[in-house]
């Protein structure tokens, strides 16, 4: 039972160490939340501001694909 609790704490510590700390697009440090996108075949971690920009860009592209411009 003790090894289970110890293993849990090790996993918590490892997840904190390997958690991304900065936005891959603008370099802003993350405070609470970040978003993961696949951009050009690579996983990128984005701040809320860059995430909203990417969401708008994707939405506009899909609108243009469907209704044309």
Coordinates of N, CA and C in Angstrom, one line a residue:
X1 N 0.8 -1.2 0.0 CA 0.0 0.0 0.0 C 0.9 1.3 0.0
X2 N 2.0 1.2 0.8 CA 2.8 2.4 0.8 C 3.5 2.7 -0.5
X3 N 3.8 1.6 -1.2 CA 4.5 1.8 -2.6 C 3.5 2.4 -3.5
X4 N 2.2 2.2 -3.4 CA 1.2 2.8 -4.2 C 1.1 4.3 -4.0
X5 N 1.2 4.7 -2.8 CA 1.1 6.1 -2.4 C 2.4 6.8 -2.9
X6 N 3.6 6.1 -2.7 CA 4.9 6.7 -3.1 C 4.9 6.8 -4.7
X7 N 4.4 5.8 -5.4 CA 4.3 5.8 -6.8 C 3.4 7.0 -7.3
X8 N 2.4 7.2 -6.6 CA 1.5 8.4 -7.0 C 2.2 9.7 -6.9
X9 N 2.9 9.9 -5.8 CA 3.7 11.1 -5.6 C 4.8 11.3 -6.6
X10 N 5.4 10.2 -7.0 CA 6.5 10.3 -8.1 C 5.8 10.7 -9.4
X11 N 4.7 10.2 -9.7 CA 4.0 10.5 -10.9 C 3.6 12.0 -10.9
X12 N 3.1 12.5 -9.8 CA 2.7 13.9 -9.7 C 4.0 14.8 -9.9
X13 N 5.1 14.4 -9.3 CA 6.3 15.2 -9.4 C 6.8 15.2 -10.9
X14 N 6.8 14.1 -11.5 CA 7.2 14.0 -12.9 C 6.3 14.7 -13.8
X15 N 5.0 14.7 -13.6 CA 4.1 15.5 -14.5 C 4.4 17.0 -14.3
X16 N 4.7 17.4 -13.1 CA 5.0 18.8 -12.9 C 6.3 19.3 -13.6
X17 N 7.3 18.4 -13.6 CA 8.6 18.7 -14.2 C 8.4 18.8 -15.7
X18 N 7.7 17.9 -16.4 CA 7.6 17.8 -17.8 C 6.5 18.6 -18.4
X19 N 5.8 19.3 -17.6 CA 4.7 20.2 -18.1 C 5.3 21.4 -18.9
X20 N 4.7 21.7 -20.0 CA 5.3 22.9 -20.8 C 5.1 24.1 -20.0
X21 N 6.0 25.1 -20.1 CA 6.0 26.3 -19.3 C 5.8 27.5 -20.1
X22 N 6.0 27.5 -21.4 CA 5.8 28.7 -22.3 C 5.1 28.3 -23.6
X23 N 4.4 29.3 -24.1 CA 3.7 29.2 -25.4 C 4.7 29.0 -26.5
X24 N 4.5 28.0 -27.4 CA 5.4 27.8 -28.5 C 5.3 28.8 -29.6
X25 N 4.3 29.6 -29.6 CA 4.1 30.6 -30.6 C 4.6 31.9 -30.2
X26 N 4.2 32.4 -29.0 CA 4.6 33.8 -28.6 C 5.6 33.8 -27.5
X27 N 5.8 32.7 -26.8 CA 6.8 32.6 -25.7 C 6.3 33.1 -24.3
X28 N 5.0 33.4 -24.2 CA 4.4 33.8 -22.9 C 4.4 32.6 -22.0
X29 N 4.7 32.8 -20.7 CA 4.7 31.7 -19.8 C 3.2 31.4 -19.4
X30 N 3.0 30.2 -19.2 CA 1.6 29.7 -18.8 C 1.3 30.0 -17.4
X31 N 0.1 30.5 -17.1 CA -0.2 30.7 -15.7 C -1.0 29.5 -15.2
X32 N -2.2 29.2 -15.8 CA -3.0 28.1 -15.4 C -3.3 27.1 -16.5
X33 N -3.6 27.6 -17.7 CA -4.1 26.8 -18.7 C -3.3 26.9 -20.0
X34 N -3.2 25.8 -20.7 CA -2.6 25.9 -22.0 C -3.4 24.9 -22.9
X35 N -3.2 25.0 -24.2 CA -3.9 24.2 -25.2 C -2.9 23.6 -26.1
X36 N -3.2 22.3 -26.5 CA -2.3 21.6 -27.4 C -2.9 21.5 -28.8
X37 N -2.1 22.0 -29.8 CA -2.4 21.9 -31.2 C -1.4 21.2 -31.9
X38 N -1.8 20.6 -33.1 CA -0.8 20.0 -34.0 C -0.7 21.0 -35.1
X39 N 0.5 21.6 -35.2 CA 0.8 22.6 -36.3 C 2.0 22.1 -37.1
X40 N 1.7 21.9 -38.4 CA 2.7 21.5 -39.3 C 3.3 20.1 -38.8
X41 N 2.5 19.3 -38.3 CA 2.9 17.9 -37.9 C 3.6 17.8 -36.6
X42 N 3.7 18.9 -35.8 CA 4.3 18.9 -34.5 C 3.3 19.4 -33.5
X43 N 3.4 18.8 -32.3 CA 2.6 19.2 -31.2 C 3.1 20.5 -30.7
X44 N 2.2 21.5 -30.5 CA 2.6 22.8 -30.0 C 1.7 23.2 -28.9
X45 N 2.2 23.8 -27.8 CA 1.4 24.2 -26.7 C 1.2 25.7 -26.8
X46 N -0.1 26.1 -26.7 CA -0.4 27.5 -26.9 C -1.1 28.1 -25.7
X47 N -0.8 29.4 -25.5 CA -1.5 30.1 -24.4 C -3.0 30.4 -24.9
X48 N -3.8 30.9 -24.0 CA -5.2 31.1 -24.3 C -5.3 32.2 -25.4
X49 N -4.5 33.2 -25.5 CA -4.5 34.2 -26.5 C -4.3 33.6 -27.9
X50 N -3.2 32.8 -28.0 CA -2.8 32.2 -29.3 C -3.9 31.1 -29.7
X51 N -4.4 30.4 -28.7 CA -5.4 29.4 -29.0 C -6.7 30.1 -29.6
X52 N -7.1 31.2 -29.1 CA -8.3 31.9 -29.7 C -8.0 32.4 -31.1
X53 N -6.7 32.8 -31.4 CA -6.4 33.2 -32.7 C -6.4 32.0 -33.7
X54 N -5.9 30.9 -33.2 CA -5.9 29.7 -34.1 C -7.3 29.2 -34.3
X55 N -8.1 29.3 -33.3 CA -9.5 28.8 -33.4 C -10.2 29.7 -34.5
X56 N -10.0 31.0 -34.4 CA -10.6 31.9 -35.4 C -10.1 31.6 -36.8
X57 N -8.8 31.4 -36.9 CA -8.2 31.1 -38.2 C -8.8 29.8 -38.9
X58 N -8.9 28.8 -38.0 CA -9.4 27.5 -38.5 C -10.9 27.7 -38.9
X59 N -11.6 28.4 -38.1 CA -13.0 28.6 -38.4 C -13.2 29.4 -39.7
X60 N -12.4 30.4 -39.9 CA -12.5 31.2 -41.2 C -12.1 30.3 -42.4
X61 N -11.1 29.5 -42.2 CA -10.7 28.6 -43.3 C -11.8 27.6 -43.7
X62 N -12.5 27.0 -42.7 CA -13.6 26.1 -42.9 C -14.8 26.8 -43.6
X63 N -15.0 28.0 -43.1 CA -16.1 28.8 -43.7 C -15.9 29.0 -45.2
X64 N -14.6 29.5 -45.5 CA -14.3 29.7 -46.9 C -14.3 28.5 -47.7
X65 N -13.9 27.3 -47.2 CA -13.9 26.1 -47.9 C -15.4 25.7 -48.2
X66 N -16.3 25.9 -47.3 CA -17.7 25.5 -47.5 C -18.4 26.5 -48.4
X67 N -18.3 27.8 -48.2 CA -19.1 28.8 -48.9 C -18.3 29.5 -50.0
X68 N -17.0 29.3 -50.0 CA -16.1 30.0 -51.0 C -16.0 31.5 -50.9
X69 N -15.0 32.0 -51.5 CA -14.8 33.4 -51.5 C -14.1 33.8 -52.8

